[in-house]
Amino acid sequence: MFVPQRHQTVTVPVGPVSVGSCHPVVVQSMTNTDTADPESTAKQVAELFHAGSELVRITVNTQEAAAAVPEVQTRLHDLGVDVPLIGDFHYNGHVLLKKYPQCAEILAKYRINPGNVGKGANHDKNFATMVQCAVDHQKPVRIGVNAGSLDSDLLDDLMETNAKSSIPQDSQAVFLEAMVQSALRSALAAEELGLKREQIILSCKISKVQELVRVYRALADRTDHALHLGLTEAGMGPKGIVSSTAALAILLQEGIGDTIRVSLTPDPGGARTKEVRIAQQILQSMDIRPFLPQVTACPGCGRTTSSYFQVLSQEVEQFLVARMPEWKKDKPQVANLQVAVMGCVVNGPGESKAAHIGISLPGTGEAPRAPLYEDGVQVGTLEGPTLAKDFLERIEAYVARME
């Protein structure tokens, strides 16, 4: 297990979940339902929770949404779901948190965007109102700076100062510095208003990989606050997945980041839970946190003329996902299980021996039998029409013996 040297030393309790310091990196997600519809919102929160999201953010943008938060919580309790809910506030959070104290009390954390709390004197007043609500209800706050809604007054001031400098920086460097300063200044202001250091999480989210890396490195060098990572507006499909993975992997490898979210644009009608699976897979692929048994499968070549190894790989993965909720009740160590499904003799035996349990299927011209390996030792062969069923039963038996 890879344990990166973490930059941030402050621990922030978010309900029952601890964020920061030596605690595991936490997976977060967000609903895309109208929170004023408590039935659909609770349903999606439950789906995200069951997929593995440890924190779930919901939009609180209207009076109807704020008023619905208690019913969302009630419905979640009825579903047997206990997950911290985070309220996402922009523009009118100071009004909603004051007017709906039950909403303020139920939410486990508030997300405040310092670029969207007002201008001039109203900025400081509205920010102070939201922080005071957090203090009154003893709630942590994520101060979330976004490139698309950066405090324009702060940016203008820094641009003007830079223009007068004898060695001015390029405009993008100033922009990234403005993001960092917005987060740090807001955190300092929140502490001066009474919020404790261990109640503050910071983020500076932007949509380009290299810029995200730059801004978080700068932020981590200048504060010990817990940090929330995410490439905002990552996009959809392979672009969103690859970009998010590239950005988060670099930072996590350097010990930067305490919560992560993969902000994917879902396919029309697609499952919102995909972003949770990707976040988990990033952490697991980097050997930071295990979540599910992993399947090693070859890509196929001219020696694997049959598609059977592809079908079996998919069937095995679906089986592991389906069985994991039951297995982890008594055997959480099953999350570290490695299963190999290989397609020919070239790498099949070697990869199967390296896994906890593996099978090497016959390639073109090979004998129609599949050697089975457990803990590096061949324990038999499988063949015939029940091969898939037999292999799944061997996996089940292997798990039963795990200690």
Coordinates of C-alpha atoms in Angstrom, one line a residue:
M1 CA 0.0 0.0 0.0
F2 CA 1.4 3.4 -1.1
V3 CA 1.3 6.0 1.7
P4 CA 2.1 9.4 0.3
Q5 CA 3.6 12.0 2.7
R6 CA 0.7 14.2 3.2
H7 CA 1.1 18.0 3.1
Q8 CA -2.0 18.9 5.1
T9 CA -2.0 18.2 8.8
V10 CA -5.4 19.6 9.9
T11 CA -8.2 17.0 10.5
V12 CA -11.7 18.2 9.7
P13 CA -14.7 16.1 11.0
V14 CA -17.5 16.0 8.5
G15 CA -20.2 14.2 10.5
P16 CA -18.7 10.7 11.1
V17 CA -16.1 11.1 8.4
S18 CA -12.6 12.5 9.2
V19 CA -10.9 14.5 6.5
G20 CA -7.2 15.4 6.3
S21 CA -4.0 14.6 8.1
C22 CA -3.4 10.8 8.3
H23 CA -6.9 9.8 7.5
P24 CA -7.7 8.0 4.2
V25 CA -8.5 10.2 1.1
V26 CA -12.3 10.5 1.0
V27 CA -14.4 10.0 -2.1
Q28 CA -17.1 12.7 -2.6
S29 CA -19.8 13.1 -5.2
M30 CA -22.7 15.5 -6.0
T31 CA -26.3 15.0 -7.1
N32 CA -27.8 16.6 -10.2
T33 CA -31.4 16.4 -9.1
D34 CA -33.5 19.4 -8.1
T35 CA -33.2 19.3 -4.3
A36 CA -36.7 20.7 -4.0
D37 CA -37.8 17.2 -5.2
P38 CA -36.8 15.3 -2.1
E39 CA -37.9 11.9 -3.5
S40 CA -35.5 12.0 -6.5
T41 CA -32.8 13.6 -4.5
A42 CA -32.8 11.0 -1.7
K43 CA -32.9 8.3 -4.3
Q44 CA -29.8 9.6 -6.1
V45 CA -28.0 10.2 -2.8
A46 CA -28.7 6.6 -1.9
E47 CA -27.4 5.4 -5.2
L48 CA -24.2 7.4 -4.8
F49 CA -23.8 6.2 -1.2
H50 CA -24.2 2.5 -2.3
A51 CA -21.7 3.1 -5.1
G52 CA -19.1 4.1 -2.4
S53 CA -19.5 7.9 -2.1
E54 CA -18.5 8.8 1.5
L55 CA -19.7 12.5 1.2
V56 CA -22.5 13.7 -1.0
R57 CA -23.1 17.3 -2.0
I58 CA -26.6 18.6 -2.9
T59 CA -27.6 21.9 -4.4
V60 CA -29.3 24.4 -2.1
N61 CA -30.1 27.2 -4.4
T62 CA -33.8 28.2 -3.6
Q63 CA -36.1 28.5 -0.6
E64 CA -37.8 25.4 -1.8
A65 CA -34.6 23.4 -1.9
A66 CA -33.6 24.6 1.6
A67 CA -37.0 23.7 2.9
A68 CA -36.8 20.2 1.4
V69 CA -33.5 19.2 3.1
P70 CA -35.2 17.8 6.2
E71 CA -37.4 15.6 4.1
V72 CA -34.4 14.4 2.1
Q73 CA -32.7 13.4 5.3
T74 CA -35.9 11.6 6.5
R75 CA -36.2 9.7 3.3
L76 CA -32.5 8.7 3.5
H77 CA -33.1 7.4 7.0
D78 CA -36.0 5.4 5.8
L79 CA -33.7 3.9 3.1
G80 CA -31.2 3.0 5.8
V81 CA -28.6 5.5 4.3
D82 CA -26.4 7.5 6.7
V83 CA -24.1 9.7 4.7
P84 CA -23.0 13.3 5.4
L85 CA -24.9 15.8 3.2
I86 CA -23.0 18.9 2.0
G87 CA -24.9 22.0 1.1
D88 CA -23.7 23.8 -2.1
F89 CA -24.4 27.5 -1.8
H90 CA -24.0 30.3 -4.3
Y91 CA -25.3 33.9 -4.3
N92 CA -28.0 33.5 -1.7
G93 CA -26.5 31.1 0.9
H94 CA -26.5 33.9 3.5
V95 CA -30.3 34.2 3.2
L96 CA -31.1 30.5 3.0
L97 CA -29.0 29.4 6.0
K98 CA -30.5 32.1 8.2
K99 CA -34.1 31.6 7.1
Y100 CA -34.0 27.8 7.2
P101 CA -32.2 26.8 10.5
Q102 CA -33.3 23.2 10.2
C103 CA -31.5 23.0 6.8
A104 CA -28.4 24.6 8.4
E105 CA -28.5 22.1 11.2
I106 CA -29.0 19.0 9.1
L107 CA -26.2 19.7 6.6
A108 CA -22.9 18.2 7.7
K109 CA -20.9 20.8 5.8
Y110 CA -21.4 24.0 3.8
R111 CA -19.7 24.8 0.5
I112 CA -19.1 28.5 0.1
N113 CA -17.7 30.0 -3.1
P114 CA -16.1 33.4 -2.2
G115 CA -16.6 34.6 -5.7
N116 CA -20.3 34.2 -5.5
V117 CA -21.2 35.8 -2.2
G118 CA -21.6 39.4 -3.3
K119 CA -19.6 42.4 -4.3
G120 CA -17.9 45.1 -2.3
A121 CA -19.3 45.6 1.2
N122 CA -21.9 42.9 0.6
H123 CA -19.2 40.4 -0.1
D124 CA -17.8 40.6 3.5
K125 CA -21.2 40.9 5.1
N126 CA -22.7 37.9 3.3
F127 CA -19.6 35.8 3.8
A128 CA -19.7 36.7 7.5
T129 CA -23.3 35.7 7.8
M130 CA -22.6 32.3 6.3
V131 CA -19.6 31.7 8.5
Q132 CA -21.6 32.8 11.6
C133 CA -24.2 30.1 10.7
A134 CA -21.4 27.5 10.5
V135 CA -20.1 28.7 13.9
D136 CA -23.6 28.6 15.5
H137 CA -24.3 25.1 14.2
Q138 CA -20.7 23.9 14.6
K139 CA -20.4 22.9 11.0
P140 CA -17.3 22.7 8.8
V141 CA -17.0 24.8 5.7
R142 CA -15.4 24.2 2.3
I143 CA -14.2 27.4 0.9
G144 CA -14.3 26.5 -2.8
V145 CA -12.7 28.8 -5.3
N146 CA -13.6 28.2 -8.9
A147 CA -11.8 29.6 -11.9
G148 CA -15.1 30.3 -13.6
S149 CA -16.4 32.4 -10.7
L150 CA -13.3 34.0 -9.3
D151 CA -13.6 37.1 -7.1
S152 CA -13.2 39.8 -9.8
D153 CA -12.3 42.5 -7.4
L154 CA -9.3 40.5 -6.1
L155 CA -8.3 39.6 -9.6
D156 CA -8.4 43.2 -10.8
D157 CA -6.3 44.3 -7.8
L158 CA -3.6 41.7 -8.5
M159 CA -3.6 42.4 -12.2
E160 CA -3.1 46.1 -11.5
T161 CA -0.3 45.4 -9.1
N162 CA 1.4 43.1 -11.5
A163 CA 1.1 45.6 -14.4
K164 CA 3.1 48.1 -12.2
S165 CA 5.8 45.6 -11.3
S166 CA 9.3 45.9 -12.8
I167 CA 9.1 42.2 -13.7
P168 CA 5.5 41.5 -14.4
Q169 CA 4.2 37.9 -14.6
D170 CA 2.1 36.5 -17.4
S171 CA -1.6 37.0 -16.9
Q172 CA -2.3 33.3 -16.3
A173 CA 0.2 33.2 -13.4
V174 CA -1.6 36.1 -11.9
F175 CA -4.9 34.4 -12.3
L176 CA -3.7 31.3 -10.5
E177 CA -2.2 33.4 -7.8
A178 CA -5.6 35.1 -7.4
M179 CA -7.3 31.7 -6.9
V180 CA -4.8 30.8 -4.2
Q181 CA -5.1 34.1 -2.4
S182 CA -8.9 34.0 -2.6
A183 CA -8.8 30.7 -0.7
L184 CA -6.2 31.7 1.8
R185 CA -7.7 35.1 2.5
S186 CA -11.2 33.6 2.9
A187 CA -9.9 31.0 5.3
L188 CA -8.2 33.6 7.4
A189 CA -11.3 35.8 7.4
A190 CA -13.4 32.7 8.5
E191 CA -11.0 32.0 11.4
E192 CA -11.2 35.6 12.5
L193 CA -15.0 35.3 12.5
G194 CA -14.8 32.3 14.9
L195 CA -14.6 29.3 12.6
K196 CA -11.9 26.9 13.9
R197 CA -9.0 25.8 11.7
E198 CA -10.2 22.2 11.9
Q199 CA -13.5 23.3 10.4
I200 CA -12.1 24.6 7.2
I201 CA -11.4 22.7 3.9
L202 CA -10.1 24.6 0.9
S203 CA -10.3 24.0 -2.9
C204 CA -9.2 25.8 -6.0
K205 CA -10.8 24.1 -9.0
I206 CA -10.1 24.7 -12.6
S207 CA -10.6 22.7 -15.8
K208 CA -7.1 22.4 -17.2
V209 CA -4.8 19.7 -15.9
Q210 CA -1.5 21.6 -15.7
E211 CA -3.1 24.6 -14.2
L212 CA -4.9 22.5 -11.6
V213 CA -1.5 21.0 -10.6
R214 CA 0.1 24.4 -10.4
V215 CA -2.6 26.0 -8.3
Y216 CA -2.8 23.1 -5.8
R217 CA 1.0 22.8 -5.4
A218 CA 1.0 26.5 -4.6
L219 CA -1.9 26.1 -2.2
A220 CA -0.3 23.1 -0.4
D221 CA 3.0 24.9 0.0
R222 CA 1.2 27.8 1.8
T223 CA -1.3 26.2 4.1
D224 CA -1.8 23.1 6.3
H225 CA -5.6 23.2 5.7
A226 CA -7.3 20.0 4.4
L227 CA -7.7 20.2 0.6
H228 CA -10.5 19.0 -1.7
L229 CA -9.3 18.0 -5.2
G230 CA -11.2 18.0 -8.4
L231 CA -10.8 19.0 -12.0
T232 CA -13.9 21.0 -12.5
E233 CA -16.0 20.7 -15.6
A234 CA -13.8 17.8 -16.7
G235 CA -16.2 16.9 -19.5
M236 CA -17.7 13.6 -20.6
G237 CA -16.5 10.2 -21.7
P238 CA -12.8 9.4 -22.1
K239 CA -11.8 13.0 -22.0
G240 CA -13.3 13.6 -18.6
I241 CA -12.0 10.4 -17.2
V242 CA -8.5 10.8 -18.5
S243 CA -8.2 14.4 -17.6
S244 CA -9.4 13.9 -14.1
T245 CA -7.1 10.9 -13.6
A246 CA -4.1 12.7 -14.9
A247 CA -4.6 15.7 -12.7
L248 CA -5.6 13.9 -9.5
A249 CA -2.9 11.2 -9.8
I250 CA -0.1 13.8 -10.0
L251 CA -1.3 15.6 -6.9
L252 CA -2.1 12.5 -4.9
Q253 CA 1.3 11.0 -5.6
E254 CA 2.8 14.2 -4.1
G255 CA 0.6 13.8 -1.0
I256 CA -1.7 16.7 -1.9
G257 CA -5.4 16.2 -1.4
D258 CA -7.7 14.9 1.3
T259 CA -11.1 14.5 -0.5
I260 CA -11.5 14.0 -4.2
R261 CA -14.4 14.3 -6.7
V262 CA -14.4 13.3 -10.4
S263 CA -16.7 15.9 -12.0
L264 CA -17.9 14.0 -15.1
T265 CA -20.6 15.1 -17.4
P266 CA -22.8 12.0 -17.5
D267 CA -24.2 10.5 -20.7
P268 CA -27.8 11.4 -21.3
G269 CA -29.7 9.2 -18.9
G270 CA -26.4 7.8 -17.6
A271 CA -25.7 6.8 -14.0
R272 CA -24.3 9.5 -11.8
T273 CA -22.5 6.8 -9.9
K274 CA -19.9 6.5 -12.6
E275 CA -17.9 9.4 -11.1
V276 CA -17.7 7.5 -7.8
R277 CA -16.4 4.4 -9.5
I278 CA -13.7 6.4 -11.3
A279 CA -12.6 8.2 -8.1
Q280 CA -12.3 4.9 -6.3
Q281 CA -10.4 3.4 -9.2
I282 CA -7.9 6.3 -9.2
L283 CA -7.2 5.7 -5.5
Q284 CA -7.0 1.9 -5.9
S285 CA -4.9 2.0 -9.1
M286 CA -2.4 4.2 -7.2
D287 CA -2.4 1.7 -4.3
I288 CA -3.6 4.4 -1.9
R289 CA -7.0 2.8 -0.9
P290 CA -8.6 -0.5 -1.8
F291 CA -12.3 -0.6 -2.6
L292 CA -13.0 -3.6 -4.9
P293 CA -11.2 -6.8 -6.0
Q294 CA -9.2 -6.0 -9.1
V295 CA -9.2 -8.0 -12.3
T296 CA -6.0 -8.3 -14.4
A297 CA -7.0 -9.1 -18.0
C298 CA -4.9 -9.2 -21.2
P299 CA -5.9 -6.9 -24.1
G300 CA -5.8 -9.8 -26.6
C301 CA -3.8 -10.3 -29.7
G302 CA -3.5 -12.6 -32.7
R303 CA -3.0 -15.5 -30.4
T304 CA -6.4 -14.9 -28.7
T305 CA -8.7 -15.4 -31.6
S306 CA -11.6 -16.3 -29.3
S307 CA -13.5 -13.6 -27.5
Y308 CA -14.2 -15.9 -24.6
F309 CA -11.5 -14.4 -22.3
Q310 CA -13.2 -11.0 -22.8
V311 CA -16.6 -12.3 -21.9
L312 CA -15.2 -14.2 -18.9
S313 CA -13.3 -11.1 -17.7
Q314 CA -16.5 -9.0 -17.8
E315 CA -18.5 -11.7 -16.1
V316 CA -15.9 -12.0 -13.3
E317 CA -15.8 -8.3 -12.8
Q318 CA -19.6 -8.1 -12.6
F319 CA -19.5 -11.0 -10.1
L320 CA -17.0 -9.3 -7.9
V321 CA -18.9 -6.0 -7.8
A322 CA -22.2 -7.8 -7.0
R323 CA -20.7 -9.9 -4.2
M324 CA -18.5 -7.2 -2.6
P325 CA -21.3 -5.6 -0.5
E326 CA -21.9 -9.0 1.2
W327 CA -18.2 -10.0 1.5
K328 CA -17.1 -6.7 3.0
K329 CA -19.4 -7.1 6.0
D330 CA -17.1 -9.8 7.5
K331 CA -14.1 -9.7 5.2
P332 CA -13.2 -6.1 4.3
Q333 CA -9.7 -7.4 3.3
V334 CA -11.4 -8.9 0.1
A335 CA -11.0 -5.4 -1.4
N336 CA -7.3 -6.3 -1.9
L337 CA -8.1 -9.4 -3.8
Q338 CA -6.4 -9.7 -7.2
V339 CA -8.0 -11.9 -9.9
A340 CA -6.4 -12.7 -13.3
V341 CA -8.2 -13.7 -16.4
M342 CA -5.7 -14.2 -19.2
G343 CA -6.1 -15.2 -22.8
C344 CA -3.1 -17.4 -23.9
V345 CA 0.1 -19.1 -22.7
V346 CA 2.5 -16.1 -23.3
N347 CA 1.7 -14.1 -20.2
G348 CA -1.2 -16.1 -18.9
P349 CA 0.5 -18.4 -16.4
G350 CA 2.8 -15.7 -15.1
E351 CA 0.1 -13.2 -14.5
S352 CA -2.2 -15.9 -13.0
K353 CA 0.5 -16.9 -10.6
A354 CA 1.1 -13.3 -9.5
A355 CA -2.6 -12.9 -8.7
H356 CA -4.4 -14.4 -5.6
I357 CA -6.4 -16.5 -8.0
G358 CA -6.1 -16.6 -11.8
I359 CA -7.0 -18.6 -14.9
S360 CA -5.0 -18.9 -18.1
L361 CA -7.4 -19.5 -21.0
P362 CA -6.2 -21.4 -24.1
G363 CA -5.2 -19.3 -27.1
T364 CA -5.1 -20.3 -30.7
G365 CA -3.7 -23.8 -31.1
E366 CA -3.4 -24.5 -27.4
A367 CA -5.0 -27.4 -25.6
P368 CA -8.6 -26.6 -24.7
R369 CA -7.9 -26.6 -21.0
A370 CA -7.4 -23.6 -18.6
P371 CA -4.8 -24.0 -15.8
L372 CA -6.1 -22.5 -12.5
Y373 CA -3.7 -20.9 -10.0
E374 CA -4.2 -19.9 -6.4
D375 CA -1.4 -18.0 -4.5
G376 CA 1.1 -18.8 -7.2
V377 CA 0.5 -22.5 -7.4
Q378 CA -1.4 -24.4 -10.0
V379 CA -4.3 -26.2 -8.3
G380 CA -6.1 -27.7 -11.2
T381 CA -7.5 -27.1 -14.7
L382 CA -11.0 -26.0 -15.9
E383 CA -12.6 -26.8 -19.2
G384 CA -15.9 -27.4 -20.9
P385 CA -19.2 -25.5 -20.9
T386 CA -19.2 -24.9 -17.1
L387 CA -15.8 -23.3 -17.0
A388 CA -17.1 -19.8 -16.1
K389 CA -19.4 -21.1 -13.4
D390 CA -16.6 -23.3 -12.0
F391 CA -14.2 -20.4 -11.9
L392 CA -16.7 -18.1 -10.1
E393 CA -17.3 -20.9 -7.5
R394 CA -13.5 -21.2 -7.0
I395 CA -13.3 -17.4 -6.4
E396 CA -16.2 -17.7 -3.9
A397 CA -14.4 -20.6 -2.1
Y398 CA -11.1 -18.6 -2.1
V399 CA -12.8 -15.6 -0.4
A400 CA -14.4 -17.9 2.2
R401 CA -10.9 -19.1 3.2
M402 CA -9.4 -15.6 3.4
E403 CA -8.4 -14.4 6.9

